[in-house]
Structure formats: C-alpha cells, structure tokens
Coordinates of C-alpha atoms in Angstrom, one line a residue:
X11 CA 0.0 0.0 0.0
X12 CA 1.6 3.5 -0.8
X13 CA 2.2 5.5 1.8
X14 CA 1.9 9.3 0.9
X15 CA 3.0 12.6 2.5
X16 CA 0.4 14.8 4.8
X17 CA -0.3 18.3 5.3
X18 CA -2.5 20.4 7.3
X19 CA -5.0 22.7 6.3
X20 CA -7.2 24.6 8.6
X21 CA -5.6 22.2 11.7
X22 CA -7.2 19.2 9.2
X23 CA -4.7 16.4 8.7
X24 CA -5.2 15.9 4.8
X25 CA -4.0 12.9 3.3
X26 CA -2.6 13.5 -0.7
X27 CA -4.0 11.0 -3.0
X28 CA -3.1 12.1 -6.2
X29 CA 0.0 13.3 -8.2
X30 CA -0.8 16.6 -8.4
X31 CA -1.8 17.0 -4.8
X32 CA 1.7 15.1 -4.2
X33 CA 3.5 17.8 -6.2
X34 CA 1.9 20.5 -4.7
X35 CA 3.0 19.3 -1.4
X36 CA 6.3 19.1 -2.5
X37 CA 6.6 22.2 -4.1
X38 CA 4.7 25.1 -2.2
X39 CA 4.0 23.1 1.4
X40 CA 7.3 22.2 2.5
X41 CA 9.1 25.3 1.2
X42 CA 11.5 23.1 -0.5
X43 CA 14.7 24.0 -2.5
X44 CA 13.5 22.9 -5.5
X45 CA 10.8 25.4 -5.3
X46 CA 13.6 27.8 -5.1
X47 CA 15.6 25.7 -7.9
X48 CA 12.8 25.8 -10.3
X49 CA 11.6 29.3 -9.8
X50 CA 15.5 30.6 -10.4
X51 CA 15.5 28.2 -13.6
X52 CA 12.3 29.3 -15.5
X53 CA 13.1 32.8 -14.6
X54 CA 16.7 32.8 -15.8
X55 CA 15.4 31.0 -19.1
X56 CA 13.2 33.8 -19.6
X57 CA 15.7 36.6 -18.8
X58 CA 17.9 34.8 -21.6
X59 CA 15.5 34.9 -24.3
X60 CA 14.4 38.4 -23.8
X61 CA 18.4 39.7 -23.4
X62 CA 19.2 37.3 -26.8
X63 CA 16.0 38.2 -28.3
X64 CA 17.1 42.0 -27.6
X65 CA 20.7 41.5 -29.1
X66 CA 19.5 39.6 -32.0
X67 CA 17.3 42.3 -32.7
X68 CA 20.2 44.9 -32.7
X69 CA 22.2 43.0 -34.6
X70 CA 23.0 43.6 -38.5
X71 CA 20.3 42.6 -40.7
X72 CA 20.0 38.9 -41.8
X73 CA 19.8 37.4 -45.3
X74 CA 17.7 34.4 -44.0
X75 CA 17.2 31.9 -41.6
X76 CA 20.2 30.5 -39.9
X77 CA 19.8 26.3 -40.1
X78 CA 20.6 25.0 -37.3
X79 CA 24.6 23.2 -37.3
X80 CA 24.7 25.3 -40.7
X81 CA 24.1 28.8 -40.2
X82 CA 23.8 30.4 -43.5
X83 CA 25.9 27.7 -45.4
X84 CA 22.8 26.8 -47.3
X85 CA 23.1 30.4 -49.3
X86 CA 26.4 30.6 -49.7
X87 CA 28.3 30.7 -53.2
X88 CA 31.2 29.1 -53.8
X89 CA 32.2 32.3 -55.1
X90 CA 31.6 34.9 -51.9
X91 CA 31.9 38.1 -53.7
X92 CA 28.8 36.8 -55.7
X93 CA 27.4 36.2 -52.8
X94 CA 28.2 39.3 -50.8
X95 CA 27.2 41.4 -53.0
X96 CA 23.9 39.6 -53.9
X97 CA 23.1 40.0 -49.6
X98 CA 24.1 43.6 -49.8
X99 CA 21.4 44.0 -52.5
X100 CA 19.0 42.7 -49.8
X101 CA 20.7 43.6 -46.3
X102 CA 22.4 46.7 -47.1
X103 CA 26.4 47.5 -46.5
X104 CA 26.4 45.9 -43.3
X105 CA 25.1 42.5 -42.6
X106 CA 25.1 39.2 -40.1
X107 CA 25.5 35.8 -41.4
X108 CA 26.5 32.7 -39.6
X109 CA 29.1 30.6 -40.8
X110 CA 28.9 27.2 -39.1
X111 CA 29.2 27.7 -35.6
X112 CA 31.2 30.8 -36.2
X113 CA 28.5 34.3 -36.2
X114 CA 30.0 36.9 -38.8
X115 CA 29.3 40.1 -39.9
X116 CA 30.2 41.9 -43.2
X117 CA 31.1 45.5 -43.6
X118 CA 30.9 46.6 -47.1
X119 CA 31.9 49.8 -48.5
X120 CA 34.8 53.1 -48.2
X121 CA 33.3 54.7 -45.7
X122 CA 32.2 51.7 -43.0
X123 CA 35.2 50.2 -43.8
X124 CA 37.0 53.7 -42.9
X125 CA 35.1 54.1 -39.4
X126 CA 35.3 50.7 -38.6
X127 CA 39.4 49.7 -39.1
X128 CA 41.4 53.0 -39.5
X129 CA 39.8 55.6 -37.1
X130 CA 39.0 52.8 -34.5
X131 CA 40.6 49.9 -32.8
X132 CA 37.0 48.2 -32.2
X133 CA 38.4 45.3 -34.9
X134 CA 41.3 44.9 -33.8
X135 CA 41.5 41.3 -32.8
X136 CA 41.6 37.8 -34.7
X137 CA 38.7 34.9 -34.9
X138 CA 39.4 31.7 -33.0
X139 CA 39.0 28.8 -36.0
X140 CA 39.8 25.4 -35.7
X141 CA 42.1 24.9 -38.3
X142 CA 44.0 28.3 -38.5
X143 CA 44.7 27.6 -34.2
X144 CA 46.6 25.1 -35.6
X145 CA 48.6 26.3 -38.2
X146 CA 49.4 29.3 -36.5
X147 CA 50.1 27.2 -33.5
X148 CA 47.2 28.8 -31.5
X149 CA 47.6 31.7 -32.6
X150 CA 50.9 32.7 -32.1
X151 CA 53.0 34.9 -34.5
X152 CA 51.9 38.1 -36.3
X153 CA 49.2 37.2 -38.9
X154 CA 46.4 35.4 -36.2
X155 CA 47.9 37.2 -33.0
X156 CA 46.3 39.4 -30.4
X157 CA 46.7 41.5 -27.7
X158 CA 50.6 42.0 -26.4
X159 CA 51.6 39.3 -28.2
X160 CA 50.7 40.8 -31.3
X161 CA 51.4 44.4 -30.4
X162 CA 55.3 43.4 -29.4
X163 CA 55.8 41.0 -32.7
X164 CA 54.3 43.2 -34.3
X165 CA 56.5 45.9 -33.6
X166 CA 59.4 43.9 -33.8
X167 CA 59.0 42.6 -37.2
X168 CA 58.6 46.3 -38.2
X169 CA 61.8 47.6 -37.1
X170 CA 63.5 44.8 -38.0
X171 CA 62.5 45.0 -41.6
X172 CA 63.7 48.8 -41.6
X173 CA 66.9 47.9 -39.9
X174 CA 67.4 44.8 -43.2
X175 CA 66.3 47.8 -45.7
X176 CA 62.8 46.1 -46.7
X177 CA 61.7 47.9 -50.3
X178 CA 65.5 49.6 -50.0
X179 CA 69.2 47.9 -51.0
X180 CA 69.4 44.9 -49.5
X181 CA 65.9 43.6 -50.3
X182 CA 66.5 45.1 -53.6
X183 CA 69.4 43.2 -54.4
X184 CA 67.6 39.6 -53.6
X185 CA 64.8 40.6 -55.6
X186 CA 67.6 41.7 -58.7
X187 CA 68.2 38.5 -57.8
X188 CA 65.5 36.4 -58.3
X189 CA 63.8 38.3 -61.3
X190 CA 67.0 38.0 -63.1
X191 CA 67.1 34.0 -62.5
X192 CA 63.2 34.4 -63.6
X193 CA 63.7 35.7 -66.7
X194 CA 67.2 32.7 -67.3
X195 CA 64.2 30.4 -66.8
X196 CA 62.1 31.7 -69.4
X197 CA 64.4 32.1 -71.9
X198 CA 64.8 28.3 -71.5
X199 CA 61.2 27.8 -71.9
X200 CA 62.5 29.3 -75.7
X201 CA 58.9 30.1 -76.9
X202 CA 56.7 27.1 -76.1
X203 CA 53.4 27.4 -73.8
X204 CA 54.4 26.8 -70.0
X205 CA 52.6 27.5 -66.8
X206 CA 54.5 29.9 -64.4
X207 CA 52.8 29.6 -61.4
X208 CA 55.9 26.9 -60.1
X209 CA 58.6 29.3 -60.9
X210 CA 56.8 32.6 -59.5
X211 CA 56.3 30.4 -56.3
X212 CA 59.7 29.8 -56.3
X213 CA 61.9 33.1 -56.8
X214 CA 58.9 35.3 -54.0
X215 CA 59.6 32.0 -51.8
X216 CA 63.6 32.5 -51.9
X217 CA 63.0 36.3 -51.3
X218 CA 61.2 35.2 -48.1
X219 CA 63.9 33.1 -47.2
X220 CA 66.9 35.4 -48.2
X221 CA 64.9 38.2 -45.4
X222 CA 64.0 35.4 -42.7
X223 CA 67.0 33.2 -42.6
X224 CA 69.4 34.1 -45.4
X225 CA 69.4 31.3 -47.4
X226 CA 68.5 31.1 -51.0
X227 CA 67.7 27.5 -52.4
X228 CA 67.9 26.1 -55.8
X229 CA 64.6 25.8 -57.7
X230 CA 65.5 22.0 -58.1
X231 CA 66.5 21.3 -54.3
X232 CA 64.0 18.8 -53.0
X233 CA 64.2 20.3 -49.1
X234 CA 62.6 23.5 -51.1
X235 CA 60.1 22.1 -53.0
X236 CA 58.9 20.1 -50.4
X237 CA 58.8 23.3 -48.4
X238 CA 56.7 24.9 -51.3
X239 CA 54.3 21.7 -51.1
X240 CA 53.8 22.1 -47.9
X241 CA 52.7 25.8 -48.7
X242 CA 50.2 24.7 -51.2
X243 CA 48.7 22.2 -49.5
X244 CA 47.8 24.7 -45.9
X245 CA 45.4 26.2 -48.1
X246 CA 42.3 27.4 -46.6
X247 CA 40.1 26.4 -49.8
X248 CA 40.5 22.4 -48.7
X249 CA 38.0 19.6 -47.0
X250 CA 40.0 20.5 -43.6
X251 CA 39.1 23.9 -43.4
X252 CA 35.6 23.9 -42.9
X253 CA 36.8 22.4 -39.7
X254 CA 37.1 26.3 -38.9
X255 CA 33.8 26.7 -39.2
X256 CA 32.8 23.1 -38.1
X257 CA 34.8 21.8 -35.4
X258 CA 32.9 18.1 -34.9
X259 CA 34.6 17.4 -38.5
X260 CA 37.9 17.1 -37.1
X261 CA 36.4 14.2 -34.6
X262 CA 34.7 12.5 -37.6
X263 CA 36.6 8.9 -38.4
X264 CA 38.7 8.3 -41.0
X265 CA 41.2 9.9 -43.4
X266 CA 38.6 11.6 -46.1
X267 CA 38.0 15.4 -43.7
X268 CA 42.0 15.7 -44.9
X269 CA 41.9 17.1 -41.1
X270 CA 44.7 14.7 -39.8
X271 CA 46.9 15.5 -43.0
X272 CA 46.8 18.9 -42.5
X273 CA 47.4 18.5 -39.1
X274 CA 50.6 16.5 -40.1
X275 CA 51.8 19.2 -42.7
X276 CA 51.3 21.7 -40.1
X277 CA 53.7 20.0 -37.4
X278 CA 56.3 18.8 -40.2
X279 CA 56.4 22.9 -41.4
X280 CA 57.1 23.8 -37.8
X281 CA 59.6 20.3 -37.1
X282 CA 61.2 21.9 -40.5
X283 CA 61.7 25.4 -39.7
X284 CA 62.5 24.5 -36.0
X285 CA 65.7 22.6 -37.6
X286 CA 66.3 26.2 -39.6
X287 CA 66.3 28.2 -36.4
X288 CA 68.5 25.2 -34.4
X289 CA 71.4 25.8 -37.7
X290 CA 71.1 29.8 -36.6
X291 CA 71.8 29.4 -33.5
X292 CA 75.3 27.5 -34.0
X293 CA 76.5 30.7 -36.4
X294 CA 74.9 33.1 -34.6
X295 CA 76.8 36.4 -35.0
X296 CA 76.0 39.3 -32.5
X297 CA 77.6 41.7 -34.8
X298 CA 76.5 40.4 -38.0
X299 CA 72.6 40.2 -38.1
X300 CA 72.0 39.3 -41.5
X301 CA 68.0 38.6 -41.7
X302 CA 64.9 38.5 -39.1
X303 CA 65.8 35.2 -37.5
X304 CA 68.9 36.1 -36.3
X305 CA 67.7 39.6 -35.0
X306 CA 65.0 37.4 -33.5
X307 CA 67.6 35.7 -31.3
X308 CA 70.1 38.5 -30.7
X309 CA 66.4 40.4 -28.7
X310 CA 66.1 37.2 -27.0
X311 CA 70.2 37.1 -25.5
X312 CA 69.1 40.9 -24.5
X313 CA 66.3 39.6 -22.8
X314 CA 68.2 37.1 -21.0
X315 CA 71.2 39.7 -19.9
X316 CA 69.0 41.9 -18.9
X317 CA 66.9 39.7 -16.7
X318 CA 63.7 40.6 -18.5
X319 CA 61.3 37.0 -17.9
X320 CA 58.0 38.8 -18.7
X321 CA 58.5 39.1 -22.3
X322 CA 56.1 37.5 -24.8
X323 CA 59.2 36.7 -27.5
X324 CA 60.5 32.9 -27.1
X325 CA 62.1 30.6 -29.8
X326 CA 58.3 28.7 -29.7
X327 CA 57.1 32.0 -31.3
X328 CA 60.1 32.7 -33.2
X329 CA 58.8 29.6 -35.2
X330 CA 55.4 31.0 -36.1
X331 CA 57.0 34.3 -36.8
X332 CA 58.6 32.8 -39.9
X333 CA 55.8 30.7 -40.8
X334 CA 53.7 33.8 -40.7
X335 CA 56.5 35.7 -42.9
X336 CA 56.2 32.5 -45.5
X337 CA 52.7 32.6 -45.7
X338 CA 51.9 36.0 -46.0
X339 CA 54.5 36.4 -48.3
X340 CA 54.6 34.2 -50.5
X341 CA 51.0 33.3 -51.5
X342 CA 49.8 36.6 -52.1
X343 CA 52.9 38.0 -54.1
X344 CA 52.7 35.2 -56.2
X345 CA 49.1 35.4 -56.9
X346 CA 49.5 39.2 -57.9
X347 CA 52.6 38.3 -60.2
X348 CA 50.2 35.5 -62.0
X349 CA 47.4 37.7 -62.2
X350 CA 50.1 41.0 -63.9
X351 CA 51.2 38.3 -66.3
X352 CA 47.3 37.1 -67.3
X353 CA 46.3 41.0 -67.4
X354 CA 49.6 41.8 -69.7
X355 CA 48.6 38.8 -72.0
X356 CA 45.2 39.6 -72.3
X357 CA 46.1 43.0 -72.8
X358 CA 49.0 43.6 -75.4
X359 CA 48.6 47.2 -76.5
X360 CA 49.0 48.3 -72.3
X361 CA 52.0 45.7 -72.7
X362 CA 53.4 47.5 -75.7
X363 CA 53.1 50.8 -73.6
X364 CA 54.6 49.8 -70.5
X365 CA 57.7 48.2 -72.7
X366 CA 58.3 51.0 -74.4
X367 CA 58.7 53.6 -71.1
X368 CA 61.0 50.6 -69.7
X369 CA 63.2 50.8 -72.7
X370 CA 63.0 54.2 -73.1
X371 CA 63.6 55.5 -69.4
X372 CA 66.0 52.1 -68.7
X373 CA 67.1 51.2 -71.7
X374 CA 68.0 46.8 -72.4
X375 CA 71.6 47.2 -71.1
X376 CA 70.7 47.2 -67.1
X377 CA 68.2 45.5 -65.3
X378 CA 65.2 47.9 -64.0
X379 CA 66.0 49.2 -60.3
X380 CA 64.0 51.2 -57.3
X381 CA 65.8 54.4 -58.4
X382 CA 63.4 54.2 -61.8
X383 CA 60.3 54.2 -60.3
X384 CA 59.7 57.8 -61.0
X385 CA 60.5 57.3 -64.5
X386 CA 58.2 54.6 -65.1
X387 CA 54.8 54.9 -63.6
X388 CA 53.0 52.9 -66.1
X389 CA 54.6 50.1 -64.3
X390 CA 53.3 51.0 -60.9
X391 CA 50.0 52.2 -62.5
X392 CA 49.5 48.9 -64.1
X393 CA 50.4 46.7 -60.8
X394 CA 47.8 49.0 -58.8
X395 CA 45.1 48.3 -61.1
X396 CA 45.9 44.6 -61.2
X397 CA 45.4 44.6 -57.3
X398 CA 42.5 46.3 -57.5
X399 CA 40.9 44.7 -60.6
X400 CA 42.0 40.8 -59.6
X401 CA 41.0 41.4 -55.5
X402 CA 44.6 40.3 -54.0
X403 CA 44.2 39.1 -51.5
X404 CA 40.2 38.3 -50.9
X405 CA 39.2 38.2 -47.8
X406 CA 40.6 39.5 -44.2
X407 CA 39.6 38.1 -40.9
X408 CA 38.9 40.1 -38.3
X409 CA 37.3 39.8 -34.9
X410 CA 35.4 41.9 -31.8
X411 CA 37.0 41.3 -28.5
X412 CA 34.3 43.1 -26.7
X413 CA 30.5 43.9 -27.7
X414 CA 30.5 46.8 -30.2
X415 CA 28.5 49.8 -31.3
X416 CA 29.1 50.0 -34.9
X417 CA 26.6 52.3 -36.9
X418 CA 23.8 51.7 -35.0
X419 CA 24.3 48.0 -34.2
X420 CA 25.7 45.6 -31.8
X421 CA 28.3 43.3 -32.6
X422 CA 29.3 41.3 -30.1
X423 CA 32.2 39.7 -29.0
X424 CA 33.6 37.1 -30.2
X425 CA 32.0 37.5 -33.8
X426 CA 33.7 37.9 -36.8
X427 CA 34.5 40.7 -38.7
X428 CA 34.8 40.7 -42.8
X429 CA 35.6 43.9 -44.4
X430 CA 34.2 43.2 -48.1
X431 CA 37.2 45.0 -50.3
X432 CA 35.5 44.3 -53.2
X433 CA 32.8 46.8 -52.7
X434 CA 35.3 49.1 -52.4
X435 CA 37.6 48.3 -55.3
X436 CA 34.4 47.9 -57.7
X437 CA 32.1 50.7 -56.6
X438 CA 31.2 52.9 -59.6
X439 CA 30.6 56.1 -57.7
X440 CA 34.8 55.8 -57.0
X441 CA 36.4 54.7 -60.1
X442 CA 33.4 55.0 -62.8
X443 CA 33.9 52.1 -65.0
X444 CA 35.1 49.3 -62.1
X445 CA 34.4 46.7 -64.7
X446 CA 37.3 48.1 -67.2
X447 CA 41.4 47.3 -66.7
X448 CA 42.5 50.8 -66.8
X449 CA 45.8 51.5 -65.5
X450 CA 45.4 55.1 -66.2
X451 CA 42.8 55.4 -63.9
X452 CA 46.5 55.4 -61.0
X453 CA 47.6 58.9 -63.4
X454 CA 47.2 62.1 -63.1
X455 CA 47.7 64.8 -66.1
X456 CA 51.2 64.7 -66.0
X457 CA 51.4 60.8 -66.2
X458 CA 52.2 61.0 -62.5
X459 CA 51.3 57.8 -60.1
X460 CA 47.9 58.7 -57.8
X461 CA 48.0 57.3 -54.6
X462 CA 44.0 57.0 -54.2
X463 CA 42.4 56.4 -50.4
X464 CA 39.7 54.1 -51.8
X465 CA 42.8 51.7 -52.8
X466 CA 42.9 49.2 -50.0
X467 CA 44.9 45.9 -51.4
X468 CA 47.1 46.1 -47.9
X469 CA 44.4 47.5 -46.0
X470 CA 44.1 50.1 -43.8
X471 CA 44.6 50.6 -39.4
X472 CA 46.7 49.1 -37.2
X473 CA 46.0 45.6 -39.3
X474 CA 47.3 46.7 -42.5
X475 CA 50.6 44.7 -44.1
X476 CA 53.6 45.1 -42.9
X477 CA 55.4 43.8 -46.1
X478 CA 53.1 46.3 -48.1
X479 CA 56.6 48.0 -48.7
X480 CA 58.5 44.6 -49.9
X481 CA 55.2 43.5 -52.3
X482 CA 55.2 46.7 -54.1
X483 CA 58.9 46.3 -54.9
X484 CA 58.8 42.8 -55.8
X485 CA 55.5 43.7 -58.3
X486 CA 57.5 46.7 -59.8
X487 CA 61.4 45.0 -60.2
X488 CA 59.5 41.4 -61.5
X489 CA 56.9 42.9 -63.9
X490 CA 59.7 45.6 -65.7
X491 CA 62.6 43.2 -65.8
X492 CA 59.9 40.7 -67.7
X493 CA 58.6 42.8 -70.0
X494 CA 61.8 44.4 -70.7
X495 CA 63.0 40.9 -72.3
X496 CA 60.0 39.2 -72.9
X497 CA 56.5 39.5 -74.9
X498 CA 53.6 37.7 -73.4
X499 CA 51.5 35.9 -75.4
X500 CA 48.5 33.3 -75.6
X501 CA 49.7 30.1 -76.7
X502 CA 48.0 28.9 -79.9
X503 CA 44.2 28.4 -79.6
X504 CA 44.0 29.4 -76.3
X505 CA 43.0 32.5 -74.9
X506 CA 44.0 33.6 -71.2
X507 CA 41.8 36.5 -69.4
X508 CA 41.1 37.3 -65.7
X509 CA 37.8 36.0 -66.9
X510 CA 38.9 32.6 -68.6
X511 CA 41.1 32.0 -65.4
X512 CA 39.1 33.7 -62.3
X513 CA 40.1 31.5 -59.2
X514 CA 39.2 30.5 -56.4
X515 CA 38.0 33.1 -54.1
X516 CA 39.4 31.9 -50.5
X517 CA 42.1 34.0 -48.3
X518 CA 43.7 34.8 -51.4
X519 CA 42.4 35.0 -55.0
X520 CA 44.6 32.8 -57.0
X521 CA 43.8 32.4 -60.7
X522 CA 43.4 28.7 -62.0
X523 CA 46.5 27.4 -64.0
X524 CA 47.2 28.4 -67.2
X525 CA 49.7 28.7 -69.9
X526 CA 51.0 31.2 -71.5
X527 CA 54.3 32.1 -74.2
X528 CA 57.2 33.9 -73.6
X529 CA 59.2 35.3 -76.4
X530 CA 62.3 37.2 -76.6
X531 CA 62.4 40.9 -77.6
X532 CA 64.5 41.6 -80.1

C-alpha cells in the first residue's frame, strides 16, 4: 500500500492521493529547494530569451534563416563576392550571417570600412577557428595574434624589416636576384606554352627566405620544393578547413575530412623550420645580423642579460614568426605576379606601352631598379590596377573582443569581422567604370602615379601589411625586368583573361593554371 505525504489545512490532517496534490505538497507546502531551484530556472530561461532576443534584434540585418549546425551555409556561393554582394542587395552595407558555428558580420563599402578599421581599434583582434589555431600554433605569430603578443611581434617585425632595408638595398638586391634568374628560366622555356605559377612560387619563396634566414635555395632542391608543397597544400580552400567553421569534423573517423593531414603538414612545417632556427643558433653572430631570425635571437640574449622574464618573444614563437612571414609572403605575391602576367597577355597594347617607357627611361643594357620608379609609372599604374581589378588578397579576418556599437548596431564579442574590399575596389561612384582594366585610372595629367584612399589591397589601421613595402617592390622590379625581355602571349588556340582564369576566391584570389608564351624581344 503507498504510503503518501500529509499536510495540514485549517488544523485538518489531509491525506494527498493524487500526483498533483503530491507535487503540490512538495513544491509550495514544504518550502522546499526545488521550489527555489525551479523558480531561479524558469526565470533565468526567460531573462535569456528576452536579453538574446534583444541582441539579435540589434544586430545587423540577416539574409535568411540561420539552419541550425549550418548557419547560413545553405546560401552561400562558392564564389563569396557573388554572394556578398547579392546580400548587400538585400541587407544593405552591413550584414550578419552565420558561418557554421562561427557568427560573422560583413562591412561593405569606403566609408564603413574607414570608421570601422582605421579611425578605430573596435576590430582589432583575430577569430578563433579550428584549423588556422593550428597552423598558427594557437595563434601565435603576427598574422592570427592578439593583444601584447601581437602588439610586441608586431613591432618587432617592423623595425627589424627597416633595420634589413625592406623595399630599399638589401631587399632590392635579392629581388635583382631572383627576377634576373626568372627571366634565365624563361628564356629556357624558348617560346613554347608553360605555366609559371611553379617558378613565380619559387623566386617570391627564396626572397622570403633570403629576409628570414638568409638562405637562397635552388629551384631543383628537393628540401625546397617540399617546403613549397607544404605551402600549397595549408590552403584554406581544402575539405579541412571547414573544420574552422565546423569543429565536430575534425572528430569524424577516417582519413577523407583531410583534417589529420593537415594537421601533419602543419607539425612537419614547424619540425622543418625549428631545424632552420637550431642551424642559426650554431653561427649566430651578434655583430652580423644578416636577416629577421637572427635579429630574432640577438632580442632574446638581451632579454636574458638583462633579466627581462615577462617578455612575450621565445624561440616557440620565433617559429610562427617565420611561418607567418612565408605565408603572408609568398601566397599573395605570387598570386598578384600571376594575375600582372594574365592582365599583360590579355592586354597587349597596355603591354606594348609599359615596354616602351621601360626601354626608353632604362634602356636593355641594365636591369630595371628602385631608383626608376619615378621614370616609369605605367609600371606602378599597371600593378595597382591589377590589385585592384583581380581582389589580391580576398578576404581579411577580423574579430570583436568586446560587444561593439558599430553604426547603430551591436556586434558582439567574439563575432567575426569581414571587411568586403571588393565593394570598395568595384564601386562605380569611385572609379566609374570598375568593370574596365584601366591602369590610367593610377595617373594624373602629367602621367604622374595617384596614390588613391579608396585603394585598400594592404588595407588600412593598425591591421594593414607590414610587407606592403616589400610587395610593391617585388611587383614593380618582377613585372619591368619581364617585360623588358619578354612579350607575353597566348599560346595557340588558347585565350588567357582574368575572366577565362578567375580562381578560387578563398584567403587569397589565385587564378586557375594556365599557360602562356614567352618570347624574346628583339
């Protein structure tokens, strides 16, 4: 026989004989802690919904609903500046979509963009995703940093580049370098279609090298092109990356995510360049500091005479440091060079132009140097409008450490932060005809190079490239010494144009591969 619990009412011993009565006894008789318990819980639930509710409402208009797992995956292009600018159509210039687990917002044109990452420091800090943690080797180095981390490597890296002459002799001299051992390759080539993705890899690669560790490797040295590989294959177009925006992928079985390979390229790139900063320190000369790594250890000994243990610098971030150097450097270098060589083929009468200020400021006898830059803005002109036209690089990460108030709206923390460069670069009411490849569009009256604000390939802020300096040097001394040999031509019944060739639009907007013919000037 069941026994149940008693109460009083009006001095009456009731006996409970049903569930409800039984609950009720429980609950609001005894005065018990789940009373207490349950109360808190429904009214906290309710607090939540009304405060998320509030900061949904306040947040940047939507495109659609966000799936569940998904987000907004289910509307995404494969191409994202077809699909940013479709949502802009629909959203306006400043927009929430969820990637994954990962909540995003997108801040299109000059003027948001202005507000929100040069006269501010609300965007300041990096996303957290999956994949580039481990690459960057949770986020260590300059590219994915934060706080003082960043702000000291930052720093660092900057004055260190002065100090090695970045964009001056030095530099200048490695780049001579490798554009004159670029154009020996292509005369071997001797007029037959090639692809010249490999070798542009190659000679920005060794400049990288040359500044980080001064060491220049031959095109053919296995140890390189398995360092190149390795490159290629930490792109953040493969199946492994939308671990970043999906982190159960990485826990799914088997080999086919292409999580675990990454995973191993990622820890043989840092067991590779751990070996390069182990050779340093056996030569390492105090009064002879050649490149960054070795400035890099001569801060450290300083650090360590002086007693200094609270700094962020250690040989563990010394490693990303140059990992950060080879990716930024090479990847979106070389994609630019690729993309000047389609624009030239695919248009020979700006070719023509640019060849005949080179030969006629320079002349054939001496290769093309810094000091000519004046003389030859076509050349510059051109490379700006490459940038600009071919959207190198794509797509910049950014991140809110703290809830924002951005034009009316409240980002919060932890989202991220795309500033959409190509509604800047392609807006009408700024350059007209956006469409056209207009180098002249970079001249004033005189022929004279104009150094326009709305022209953002290194960005703007406390964010913006540091080798911004370095890549405009490489783009100038590459694309003069090569035209000043070379014509550029589409091999026979094939046609090469941005169009024919447009890439994959990722971190960086590489073309596809293509061919092309390189023939002697006479």
């Amino acid at each position: 026989m069941a026994i149940y619990p008693e109460f009083t009412e009006d001095g009456v011993v009731v006996r409970c004989s049903t569930f409800r009565d039984r609950m009720w006894n429980v609950i609001f008789v005894d005065g018990s802690y789940l009373t207490i318990g349950l109360l808190t819980l429904a009214f906290s639930l309710i607090c939540r919904q009304l405060m998320t509710t509030k900061k949904k409402d306040r947040l940047p208009p939507s495109p659609g609903i966000a799936i569940p797992v998904l987000g907004h995956f289910y509307l995404l292009d494969e191409d994202l500046r077809i699909t940013f600018k479709r949502m802009r159509k629909t959203c306006g210039d400043i927009f929430f979509i969820q990637f994954g687990s990962i909540p995003t917002v997108v801040i299109s044109s000059y003027s948001n963009i202005k507000d929100g990452f040069m006269s501010s420091n609300m965007f300041l800090a990096r996303p957290r995703l999956f994949m580039l943690d481990k690459i960057t080797n949770g986020g260590k180095g300059i590219l994915m940093a934060q706080g003082e981390d960043w702000k000291v490597h930052r720093k660092f890296s900057l004055s260190t580049l002065k100090q090695l002459g970045m964009g001056k002799n030095k530099t200048v001299q490695s780049i001579h370098l490798e554009a004159k051992a670029f154009v020996e390759e292509l005369k071997d080539t001797k007029g037959e279609p090639f692809d010249p993705s490999a070798m542009i890899s190659s000679h920005i690669a060794n400049i990288i090298c040359a500044m980080t560790f001064s060491e220049r490797f031959n095109y053919s040295d296995p140890r390189f092109q398995k360092l190149l590989k390795m490159f290629e294959e930490l792109n953040v177009r493969s199946t492994a990356s939308l671990a970043n925006f999906f982190p159960w992928i990485a826990k799914l079985p088997g080999k086919f995510t292409g999580v675990e390979k990454m995973k191993g390229h990622v820890k043989e790139l840092f067991s590779y360049i751990d070996d390069i900063v182990e050779e340093h320190k056996t030569r390492f000369d105090e009064n002879n500091l050649q490149d960054l790594t070795s400035a890099y250890m001569h801060e450290l000994r300083q650090l360590e005479k002086n007693a200094i243990t609270t700094s962020v610098m250690n040989f563990t971030y010394l490693t990303s440091v140059i990992t950060d150097f080879f990716v930024g450097g090479i990847k979106t270098t070389s994609s630019a060079l690729s993309w000047c060589i389609v624009c030239l083929v695919e248009h020979p009468d700006i070719q023509e132009n640019i060849c005949d200020q080179i030969h006629a400021c320079v002349g054939r006898e001496r290769m093309p140097s810094m000091e000519d830059k004046t003389d030859l803005p076509l050349v510059e002109a051109f490379c700006m409008e490459v940038l600009r036209v071919c959207n190198v690089p794509a797509i910049l990460l950014h991140s809110t450490s703290c809830d924002v108030e951005f034009k009316g709206y409240t980002i919060p923390a932890g989202c991220m932060v795309l500033p959409d460069l190509v509604s800047v670069h392609k807006d009408p009411e700024i350059w007209g005809d956006p469409e056209s490849f207009r180098p002249g569009r970079f001249l004033d009256e005189q022929g004279k190079v104009i150094n326009k604000k709305e022209f953002l390939p290194f960005f703007v802020g406390k964010r913006s490239c540091i080798g911004e300096s370095l890549a405009r040097s490489e783009l100038f001394l590459f694309v003069s010494c090569l035209l000043q040999n070379f014509i550029f031509e589409n091999p026979k019944d094939e046609a090469v144009t941005v169009k024919s060739v447009d890439g994959q639009f990722g971190i960086v907007h590489e073309p596809k591969p293509y061919r092309i013919v390189a023939k002697m000037r006479k």
